[in-house]
mmCIF file of C-alpha atoms and ligand atoms in Angstrom:
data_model
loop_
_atom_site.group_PDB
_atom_site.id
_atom_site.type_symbol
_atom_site.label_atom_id
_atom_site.label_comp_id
_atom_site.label_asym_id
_atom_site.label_seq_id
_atom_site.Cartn_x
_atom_site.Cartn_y
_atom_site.Cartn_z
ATOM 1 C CA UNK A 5 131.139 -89.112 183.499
ATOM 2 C CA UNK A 6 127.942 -87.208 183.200
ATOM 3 C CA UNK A 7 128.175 -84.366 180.797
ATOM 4 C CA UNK A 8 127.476 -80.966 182.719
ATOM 5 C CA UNK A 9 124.673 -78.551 180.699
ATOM 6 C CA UNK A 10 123.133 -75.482 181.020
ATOM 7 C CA UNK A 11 119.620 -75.896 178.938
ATOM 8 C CA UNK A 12 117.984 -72.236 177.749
ATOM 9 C CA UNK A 13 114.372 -72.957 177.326
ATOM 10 C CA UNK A 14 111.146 -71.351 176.507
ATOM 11 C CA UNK A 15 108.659 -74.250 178.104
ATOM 12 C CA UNK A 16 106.437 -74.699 175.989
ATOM 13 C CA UNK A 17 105.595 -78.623 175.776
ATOM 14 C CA UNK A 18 108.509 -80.009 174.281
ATOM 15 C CA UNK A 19 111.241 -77.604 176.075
ATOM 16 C CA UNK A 20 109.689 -79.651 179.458
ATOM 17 C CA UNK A 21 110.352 -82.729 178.081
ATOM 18 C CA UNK A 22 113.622 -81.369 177.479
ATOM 19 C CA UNK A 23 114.088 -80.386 180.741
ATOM 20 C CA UNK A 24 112.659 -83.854 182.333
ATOM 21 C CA UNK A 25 115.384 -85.710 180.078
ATOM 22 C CA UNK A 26 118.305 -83.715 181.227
ATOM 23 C CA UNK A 27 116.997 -83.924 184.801
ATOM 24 C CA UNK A 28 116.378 -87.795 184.710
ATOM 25 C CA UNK A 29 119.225 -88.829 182.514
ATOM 26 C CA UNK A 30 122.185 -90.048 183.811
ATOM 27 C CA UNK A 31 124.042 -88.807 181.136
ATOM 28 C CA UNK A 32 123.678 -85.803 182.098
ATOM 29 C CA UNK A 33 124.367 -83.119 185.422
ATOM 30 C CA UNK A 34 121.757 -80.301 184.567
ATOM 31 C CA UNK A 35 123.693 -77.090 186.243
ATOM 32 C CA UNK A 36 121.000 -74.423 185.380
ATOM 33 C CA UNK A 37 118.011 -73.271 183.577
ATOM 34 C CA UNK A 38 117.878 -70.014 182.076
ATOM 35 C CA UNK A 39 114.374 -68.892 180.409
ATOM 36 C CA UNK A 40 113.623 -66.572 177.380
ATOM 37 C CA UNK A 41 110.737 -65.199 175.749
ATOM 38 C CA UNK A 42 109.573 -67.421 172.781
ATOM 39 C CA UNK A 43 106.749 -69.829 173.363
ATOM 40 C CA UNK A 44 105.033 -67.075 175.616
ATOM 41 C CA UNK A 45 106.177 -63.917 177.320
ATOM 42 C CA UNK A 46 109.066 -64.570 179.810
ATOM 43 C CA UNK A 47 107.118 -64.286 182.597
ATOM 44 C CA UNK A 48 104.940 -67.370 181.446
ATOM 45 C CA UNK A 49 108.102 -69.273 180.220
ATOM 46 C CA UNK A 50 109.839 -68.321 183.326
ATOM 47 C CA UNK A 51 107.061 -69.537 185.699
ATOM 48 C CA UNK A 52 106.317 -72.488 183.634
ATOM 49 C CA UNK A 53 110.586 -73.841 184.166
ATOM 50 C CA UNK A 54 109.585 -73.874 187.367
ATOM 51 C CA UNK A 55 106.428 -75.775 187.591
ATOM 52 C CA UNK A 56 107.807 -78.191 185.309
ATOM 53 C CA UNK A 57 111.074 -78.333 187.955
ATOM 54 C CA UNK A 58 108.627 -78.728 190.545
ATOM 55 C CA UNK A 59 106.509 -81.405 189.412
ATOM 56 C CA UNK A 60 109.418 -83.992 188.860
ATOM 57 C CA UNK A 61 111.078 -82.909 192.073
ATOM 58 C CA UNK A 62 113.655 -81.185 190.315
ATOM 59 C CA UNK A 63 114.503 -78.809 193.172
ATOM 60 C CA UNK A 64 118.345 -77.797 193.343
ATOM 61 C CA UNK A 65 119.010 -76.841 189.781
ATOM 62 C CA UNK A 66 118.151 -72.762 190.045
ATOM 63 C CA UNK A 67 115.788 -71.349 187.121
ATOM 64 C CA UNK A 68 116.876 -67.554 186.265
ATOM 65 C CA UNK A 69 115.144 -65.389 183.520
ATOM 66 C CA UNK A 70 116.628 -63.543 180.938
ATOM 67 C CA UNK A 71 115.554 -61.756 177.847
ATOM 68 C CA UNK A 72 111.920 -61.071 177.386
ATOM 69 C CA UNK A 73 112.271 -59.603 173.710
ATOM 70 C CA UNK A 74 114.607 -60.511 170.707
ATOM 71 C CA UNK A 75 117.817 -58.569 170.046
ATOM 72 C CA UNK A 76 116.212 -56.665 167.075
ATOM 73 C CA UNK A 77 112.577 -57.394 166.603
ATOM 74 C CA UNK A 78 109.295 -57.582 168.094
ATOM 75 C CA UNK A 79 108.401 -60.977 170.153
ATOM 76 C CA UNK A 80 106.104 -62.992 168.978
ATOM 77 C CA UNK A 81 104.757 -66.420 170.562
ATOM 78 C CA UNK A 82 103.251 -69.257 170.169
ATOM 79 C CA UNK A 83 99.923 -69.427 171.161
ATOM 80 C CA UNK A 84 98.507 -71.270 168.181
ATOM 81 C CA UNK A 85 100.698 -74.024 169.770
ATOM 82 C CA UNK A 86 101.267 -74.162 173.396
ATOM 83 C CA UNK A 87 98.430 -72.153 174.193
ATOM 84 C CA UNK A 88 98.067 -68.636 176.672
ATOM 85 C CA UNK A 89 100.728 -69.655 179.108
ATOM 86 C CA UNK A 90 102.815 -71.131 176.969
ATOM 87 C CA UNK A 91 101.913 -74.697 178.835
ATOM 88 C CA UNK A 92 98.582 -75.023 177.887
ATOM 89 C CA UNK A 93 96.323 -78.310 179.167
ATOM 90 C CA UNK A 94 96.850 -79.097 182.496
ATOM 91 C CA UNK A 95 95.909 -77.243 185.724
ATOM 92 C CA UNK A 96 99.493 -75.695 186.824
ATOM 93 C CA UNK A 97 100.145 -76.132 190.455
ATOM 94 C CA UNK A 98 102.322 -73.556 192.073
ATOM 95 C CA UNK A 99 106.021 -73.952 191.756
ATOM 96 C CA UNK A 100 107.942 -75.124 194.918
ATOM 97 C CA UNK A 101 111.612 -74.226 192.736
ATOM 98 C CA UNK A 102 111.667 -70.718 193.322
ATOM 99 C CA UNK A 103 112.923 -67.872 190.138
ATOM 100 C CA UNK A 104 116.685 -67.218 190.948
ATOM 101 C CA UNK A 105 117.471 -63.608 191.130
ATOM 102 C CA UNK A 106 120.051 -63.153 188.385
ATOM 103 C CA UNK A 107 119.992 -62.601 185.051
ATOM 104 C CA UNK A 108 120.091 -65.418 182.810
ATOM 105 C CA UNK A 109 123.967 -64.076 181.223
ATOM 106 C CA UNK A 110 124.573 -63.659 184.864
ATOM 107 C CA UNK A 111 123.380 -67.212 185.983
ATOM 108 C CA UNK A 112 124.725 -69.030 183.416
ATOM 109 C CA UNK A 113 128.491 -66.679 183.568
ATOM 110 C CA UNK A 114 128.618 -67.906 187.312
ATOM 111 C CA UNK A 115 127.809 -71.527 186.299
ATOM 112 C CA UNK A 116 130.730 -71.673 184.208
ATOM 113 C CA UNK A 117 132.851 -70.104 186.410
ATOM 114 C CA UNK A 118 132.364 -72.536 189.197
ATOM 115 C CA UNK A 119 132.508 -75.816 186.776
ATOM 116 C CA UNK A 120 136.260 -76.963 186.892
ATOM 117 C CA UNK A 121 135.591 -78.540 183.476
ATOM 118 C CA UNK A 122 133.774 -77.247 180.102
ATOM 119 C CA UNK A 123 130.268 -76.976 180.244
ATOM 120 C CA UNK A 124 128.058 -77.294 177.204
ATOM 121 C CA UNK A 125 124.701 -75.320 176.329
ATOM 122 C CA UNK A 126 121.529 -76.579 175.045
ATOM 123 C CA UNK A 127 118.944 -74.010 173.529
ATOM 124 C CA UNK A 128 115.530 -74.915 172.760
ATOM 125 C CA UNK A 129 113.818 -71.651 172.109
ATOM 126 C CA UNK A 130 115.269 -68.074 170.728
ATOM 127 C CA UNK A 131 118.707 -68.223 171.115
ATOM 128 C CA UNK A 132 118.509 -64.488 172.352
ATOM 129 C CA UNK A 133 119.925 -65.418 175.836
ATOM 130 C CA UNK A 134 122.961 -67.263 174.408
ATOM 131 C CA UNK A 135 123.376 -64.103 172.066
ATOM 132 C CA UNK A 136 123.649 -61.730 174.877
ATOM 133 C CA UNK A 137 125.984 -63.685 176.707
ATOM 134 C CA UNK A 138 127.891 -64.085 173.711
ATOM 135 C CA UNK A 139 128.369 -60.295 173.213
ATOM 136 C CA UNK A 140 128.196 -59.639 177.674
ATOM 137 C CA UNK A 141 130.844 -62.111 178.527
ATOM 138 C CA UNK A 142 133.478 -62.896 175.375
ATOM 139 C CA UNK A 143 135.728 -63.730 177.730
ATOM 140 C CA UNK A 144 133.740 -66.680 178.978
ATOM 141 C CA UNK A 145 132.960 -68.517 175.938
ATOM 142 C CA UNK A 146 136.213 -70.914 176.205
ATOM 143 C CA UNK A 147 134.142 -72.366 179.017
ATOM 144 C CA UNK A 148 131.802 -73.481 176.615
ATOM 145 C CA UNK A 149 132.507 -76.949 175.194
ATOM 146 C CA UNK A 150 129.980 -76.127 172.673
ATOM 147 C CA UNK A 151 126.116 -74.808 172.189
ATOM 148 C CA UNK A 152 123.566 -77.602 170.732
ATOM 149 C CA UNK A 153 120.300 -75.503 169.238
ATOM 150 C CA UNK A 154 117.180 -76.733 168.721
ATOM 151 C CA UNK A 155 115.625 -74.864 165.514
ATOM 152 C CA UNK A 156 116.202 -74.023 162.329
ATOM 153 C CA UNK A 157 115.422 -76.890 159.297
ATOM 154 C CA UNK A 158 117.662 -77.556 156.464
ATOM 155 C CA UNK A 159 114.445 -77.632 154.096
ATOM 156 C CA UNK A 160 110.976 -76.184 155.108
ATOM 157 C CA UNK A 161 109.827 -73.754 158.086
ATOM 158 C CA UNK A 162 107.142 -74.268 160.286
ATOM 159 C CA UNK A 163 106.076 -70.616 161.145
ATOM 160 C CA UNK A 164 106.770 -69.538 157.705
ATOM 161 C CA UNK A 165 107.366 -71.694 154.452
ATOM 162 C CA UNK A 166 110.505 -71.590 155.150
ATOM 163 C CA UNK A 167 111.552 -70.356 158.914
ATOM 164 C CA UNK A 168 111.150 -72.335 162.001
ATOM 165 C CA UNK A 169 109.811 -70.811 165.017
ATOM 166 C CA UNK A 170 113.131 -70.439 167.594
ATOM 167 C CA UNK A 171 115.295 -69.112 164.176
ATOM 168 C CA UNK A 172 112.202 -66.805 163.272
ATOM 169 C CA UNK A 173 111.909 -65.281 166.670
ATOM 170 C CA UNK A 174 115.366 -63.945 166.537
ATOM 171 C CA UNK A 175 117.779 -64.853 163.512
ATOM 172 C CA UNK A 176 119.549 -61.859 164.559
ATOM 173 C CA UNK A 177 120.875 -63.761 168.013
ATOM 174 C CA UNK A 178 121.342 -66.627 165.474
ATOM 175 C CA UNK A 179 123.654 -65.152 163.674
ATOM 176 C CA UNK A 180 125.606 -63.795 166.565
ATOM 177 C CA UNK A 181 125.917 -66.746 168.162
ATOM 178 C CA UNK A 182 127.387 -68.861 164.746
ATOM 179 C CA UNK A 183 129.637 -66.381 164.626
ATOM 180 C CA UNK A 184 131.510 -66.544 168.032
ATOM 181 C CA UNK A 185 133.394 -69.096 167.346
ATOM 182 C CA UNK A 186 132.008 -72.203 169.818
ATOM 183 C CA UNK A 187 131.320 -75.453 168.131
ATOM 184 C CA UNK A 188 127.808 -75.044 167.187
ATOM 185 C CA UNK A 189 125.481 -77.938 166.310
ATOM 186 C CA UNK A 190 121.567 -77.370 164.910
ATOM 187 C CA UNK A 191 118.908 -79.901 165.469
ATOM 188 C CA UNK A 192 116.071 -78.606 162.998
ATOM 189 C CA UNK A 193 112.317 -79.766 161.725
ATOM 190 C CA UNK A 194 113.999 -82.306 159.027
ATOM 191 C CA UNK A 195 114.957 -84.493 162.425
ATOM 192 C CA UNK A 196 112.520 -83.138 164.869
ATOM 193 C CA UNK A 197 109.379 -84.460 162.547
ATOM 194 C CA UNK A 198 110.540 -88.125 163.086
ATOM 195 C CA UNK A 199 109.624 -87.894 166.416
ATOM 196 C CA UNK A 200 105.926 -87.922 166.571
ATOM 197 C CA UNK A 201 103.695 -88.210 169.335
ATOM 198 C CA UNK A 202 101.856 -91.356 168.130
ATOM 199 C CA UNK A 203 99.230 -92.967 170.519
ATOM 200 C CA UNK A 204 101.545 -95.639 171.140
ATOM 201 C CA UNK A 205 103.885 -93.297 172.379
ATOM 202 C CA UNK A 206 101.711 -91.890 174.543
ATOM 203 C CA UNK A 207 100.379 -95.120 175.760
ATOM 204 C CA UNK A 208 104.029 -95.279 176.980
ATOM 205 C CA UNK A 209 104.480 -92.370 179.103
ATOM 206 C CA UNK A 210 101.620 -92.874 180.673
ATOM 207 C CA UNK A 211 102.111 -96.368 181.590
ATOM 208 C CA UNK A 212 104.925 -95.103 183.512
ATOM 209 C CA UNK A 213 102.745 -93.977 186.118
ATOM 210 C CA UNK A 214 104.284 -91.568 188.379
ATOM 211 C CA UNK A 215 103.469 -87.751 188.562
ATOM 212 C CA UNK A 216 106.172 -86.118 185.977
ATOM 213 C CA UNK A 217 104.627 -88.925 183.311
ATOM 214 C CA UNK A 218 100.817 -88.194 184.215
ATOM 215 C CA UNK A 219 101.290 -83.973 183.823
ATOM 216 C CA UNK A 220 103.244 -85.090 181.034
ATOM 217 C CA UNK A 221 100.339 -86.972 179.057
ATOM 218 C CA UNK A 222 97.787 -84.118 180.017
ATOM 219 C CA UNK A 223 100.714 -81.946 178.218
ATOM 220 C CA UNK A 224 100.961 -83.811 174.838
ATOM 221 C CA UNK A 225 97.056 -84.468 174.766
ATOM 222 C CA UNK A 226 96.587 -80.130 174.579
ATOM 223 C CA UNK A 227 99.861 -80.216 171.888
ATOM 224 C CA UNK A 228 98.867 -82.997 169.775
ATOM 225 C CA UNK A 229 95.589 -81.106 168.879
ATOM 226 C CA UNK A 230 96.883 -77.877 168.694
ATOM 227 C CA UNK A 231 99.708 -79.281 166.478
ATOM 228 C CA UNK A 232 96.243 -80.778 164.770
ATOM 229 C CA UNK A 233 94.552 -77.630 164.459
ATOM 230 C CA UNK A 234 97.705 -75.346 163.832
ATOM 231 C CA UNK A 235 99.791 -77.415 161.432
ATOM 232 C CA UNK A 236 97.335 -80.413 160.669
ATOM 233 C CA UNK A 237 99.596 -83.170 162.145
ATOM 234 C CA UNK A 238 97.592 -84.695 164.837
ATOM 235 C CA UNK A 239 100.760 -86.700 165.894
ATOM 236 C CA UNK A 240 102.754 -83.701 167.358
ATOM 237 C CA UNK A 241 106.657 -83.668 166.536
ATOM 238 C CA UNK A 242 108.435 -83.607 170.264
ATOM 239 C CA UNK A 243 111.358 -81.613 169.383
ATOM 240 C CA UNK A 244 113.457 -79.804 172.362
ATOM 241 C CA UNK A 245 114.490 -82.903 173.827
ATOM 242 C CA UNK A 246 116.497 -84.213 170.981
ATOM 243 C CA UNK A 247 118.813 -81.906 171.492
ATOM 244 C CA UNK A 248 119.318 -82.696 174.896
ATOM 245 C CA UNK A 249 119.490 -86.483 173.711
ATOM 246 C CA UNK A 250 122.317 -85.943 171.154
ATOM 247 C CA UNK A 251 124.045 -84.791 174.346
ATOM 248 C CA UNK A 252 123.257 -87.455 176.551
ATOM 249 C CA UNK A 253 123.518 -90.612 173.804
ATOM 250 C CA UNK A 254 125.473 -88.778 170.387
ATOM 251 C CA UNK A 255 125.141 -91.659 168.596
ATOM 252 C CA UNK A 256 121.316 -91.544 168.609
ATOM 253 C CA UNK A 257 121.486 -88.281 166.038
ATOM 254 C CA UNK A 258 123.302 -88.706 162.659
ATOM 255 C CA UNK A 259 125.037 -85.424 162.213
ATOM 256 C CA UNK A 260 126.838 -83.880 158.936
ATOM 257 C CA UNK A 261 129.821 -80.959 159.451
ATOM 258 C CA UNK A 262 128.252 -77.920 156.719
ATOM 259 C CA UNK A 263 128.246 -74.351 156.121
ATOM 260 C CA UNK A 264 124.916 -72.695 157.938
ATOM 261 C CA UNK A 265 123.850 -69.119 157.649
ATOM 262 C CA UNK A 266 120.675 -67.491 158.933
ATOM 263 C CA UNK A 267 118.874 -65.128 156.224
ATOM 264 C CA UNK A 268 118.130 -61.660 158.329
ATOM 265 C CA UNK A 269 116.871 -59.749 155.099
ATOM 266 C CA UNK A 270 114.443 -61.553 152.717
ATOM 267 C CA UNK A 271 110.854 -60.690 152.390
ATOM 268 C CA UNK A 272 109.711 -64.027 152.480
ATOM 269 C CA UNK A 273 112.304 -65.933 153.778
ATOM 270 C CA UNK A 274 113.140 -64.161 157.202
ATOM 271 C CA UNK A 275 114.609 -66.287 159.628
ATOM 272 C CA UNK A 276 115.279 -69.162 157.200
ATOM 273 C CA UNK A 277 118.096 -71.509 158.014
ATOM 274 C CA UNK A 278 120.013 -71.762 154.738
ATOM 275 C CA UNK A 279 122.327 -75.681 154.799
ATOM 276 C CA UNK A 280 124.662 -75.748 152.315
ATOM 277 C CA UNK A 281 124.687 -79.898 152.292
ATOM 278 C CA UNK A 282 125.848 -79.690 148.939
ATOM 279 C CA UNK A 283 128.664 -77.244 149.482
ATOM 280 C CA UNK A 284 127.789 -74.877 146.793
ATOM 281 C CA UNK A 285 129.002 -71.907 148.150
ATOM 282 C CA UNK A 286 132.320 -72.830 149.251
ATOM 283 C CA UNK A 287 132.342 -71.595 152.653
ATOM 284 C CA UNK A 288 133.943 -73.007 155.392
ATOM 285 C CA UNK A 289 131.906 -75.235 157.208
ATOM 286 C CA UNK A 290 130.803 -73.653 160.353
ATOM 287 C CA UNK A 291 128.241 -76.143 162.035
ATOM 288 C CA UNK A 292 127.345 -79.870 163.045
ATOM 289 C CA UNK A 293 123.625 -80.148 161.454
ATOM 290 C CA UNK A 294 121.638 -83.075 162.113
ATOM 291 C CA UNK A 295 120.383 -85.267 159.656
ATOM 292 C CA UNK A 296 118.938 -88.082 161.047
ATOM 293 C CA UNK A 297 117.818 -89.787 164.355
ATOM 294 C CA UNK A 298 117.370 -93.109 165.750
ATOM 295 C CA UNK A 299 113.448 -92.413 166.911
ATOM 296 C CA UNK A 300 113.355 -95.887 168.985
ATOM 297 C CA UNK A 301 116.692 -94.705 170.386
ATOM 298 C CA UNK A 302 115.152 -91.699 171.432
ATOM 299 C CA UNK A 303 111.967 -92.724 172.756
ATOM 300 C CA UNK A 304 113.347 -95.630 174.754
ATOM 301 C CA UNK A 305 116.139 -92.951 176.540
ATOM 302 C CA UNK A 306 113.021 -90.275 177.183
ATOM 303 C CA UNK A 307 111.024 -92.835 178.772
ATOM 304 C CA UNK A 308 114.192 -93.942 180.913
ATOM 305 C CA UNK A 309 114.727 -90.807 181.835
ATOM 306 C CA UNK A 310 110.786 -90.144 182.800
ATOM 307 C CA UNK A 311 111.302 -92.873 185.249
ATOM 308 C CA UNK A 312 114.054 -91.514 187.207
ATOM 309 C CA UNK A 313 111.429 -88.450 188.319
ATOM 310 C CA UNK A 314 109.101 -88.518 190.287
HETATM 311 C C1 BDR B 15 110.384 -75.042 168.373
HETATM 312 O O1 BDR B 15 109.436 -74.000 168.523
HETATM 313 C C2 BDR B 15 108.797 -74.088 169.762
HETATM 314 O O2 BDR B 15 107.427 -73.892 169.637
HETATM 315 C C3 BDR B 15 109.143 -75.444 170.332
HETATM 316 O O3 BDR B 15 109.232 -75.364 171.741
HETATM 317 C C4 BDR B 15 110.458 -75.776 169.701
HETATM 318 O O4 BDR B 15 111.523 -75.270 170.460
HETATM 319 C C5 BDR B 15 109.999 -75.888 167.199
HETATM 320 O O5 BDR B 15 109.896 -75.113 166.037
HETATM 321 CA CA1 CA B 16 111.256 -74.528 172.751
#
């Protein structure tokens, strides 16, 4: 049986990859997308689901909006990256999948309420929706089989030495949401920089050859050299849609069970994931973290997955 998801995205290249795998694979039953400001400003992120929706023919799954700032700070995107509108490269054409009217807390409340079964969340930007939802709806959360982040990095950041870019944005809604008590499982940079965007990966998706595949291409082409420029690594690291593939195929992402904390206060280490995969400070463990990933795996179940859309 396919395992029902809500996915909380901030498209951004990767996050519509993310969303094309959970569409296309048949692993999964994509309920809803919820947006958040990350990548760009909601309203870019927010328009941008639904292109992305649009172009693979991804029409009944509704695309609400939710928070357009982090709990605590000021947002900050990532233009260096994905560019103005947060999908930089190809000409967008104008969504068919129109913006739902609720709230993203309300949207995604609703779609657990009407699931006879648990329902489990993947994030791939600031977890700042997940957070308010957390604190909006308490009573909800059983509903939740469990919440599968992409971000974070059990060694080095990617925004700062040390912080990735979706923990960064808001390590306050980090924090809240390790602490409500859902099984909570991080995909960070250590697994996410396996997965490269190599030419012959690219060569791939395009030889696919239908629509979703071709705006795909133009996609990585604009994030490959922006990842070039930004972070000198010409091969860009896809990462939103491992998350959605430990879902869809677990056994493609090696995880460990560890104690993870977010650091909220340092001067230089803001937003820092801190992994204790050596358990030196004796606290329970609170998190699956991944450690490693079949990359063929992974690139063979995207592509499968690319083919199912249009
Ligand atoms: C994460 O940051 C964003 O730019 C990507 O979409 C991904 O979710 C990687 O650090
Ligand atoms: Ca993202």
């Amino acid at each position: 049986m396919a395992t029902p998801v809500i996915l909380d995205c901030d498209p951004g290249h990767d996050d519509a990859f993310a969303i094309w795998l959970a569409a296309g694979d048949p692993g999964i039953d994509l309920r809803a997308v919820t947006t958040v400001g990350g990548n760009g400003r909601l309203a870019h992120t927010t328009y941008n689901a639904r292109v992305v929706c649009s172009v693979a023919g991804v029409t009944s799954v509704p695309v609400a909006a939710g928070a357009d700032r982090p709990l605590r700070r000021t947002l900050t995107t990532a233009e260096s990256i994905h560019g103005a509108n947060a999908l930089g490269g190809p000409e967008l054409p104008e969504p068919t999948v129109a913006a739902d009217p609720r709230d993203a807390a309300v949207l995604i409340r609703d779609t657990l309420d009407a699931a006879t079964e648990q329902v489990t969340i993947v994030a791939t930007g600031p977890l700042t929706n997940i957070a308010l939802f957390v604190r909006i709806y308490p009573d909800r959360l059983s509903k939740i089989q469990r919440i599968v982040w992409l971000g974070g990095s059990t060694g080095r950041g990617n925004v700062t030495p040390y912080a990735e870019f979706n923990a960064w944005v808001d390590p306050e809604a980090v924090a809240v949401v390790l602490g409500c008590g859902v099984p909570f499982t991080m995909i960070g940079l250590n697994v996410t920089h396996q997965a490269l965007v190599t030419p012959q990966v690219l060569g791939r998706i395009e030889a696919i050859g239908n629509r979703t595949a071709a705006f795909g291409v133009e996609l990585l082409h604009f994030y490959n050299s922006t990842y070039e420029t930004d972070q000198g690594m010409p091969d860009g690291p896809l990462h939103d849609p491992i998350a959605v593939a430990l879902v869809a195929r677990p056994e493609l992402v090696t995880t460990v069970r560890t104690r993870l904390d977010v650091e909220l206060l340092g001067t230089e280490t803001a937003g820092a994931t801190s992994v204790d995969l050596i358990d030196k400070l004796g606290r329970p463990a609170n998190a699956d973290v991944a450690t490693g990933l079949d990359v063929d795996g992974f690139w063979d179940l995207l592509e499968a997955a690319l083919r199912e859309l249009r």
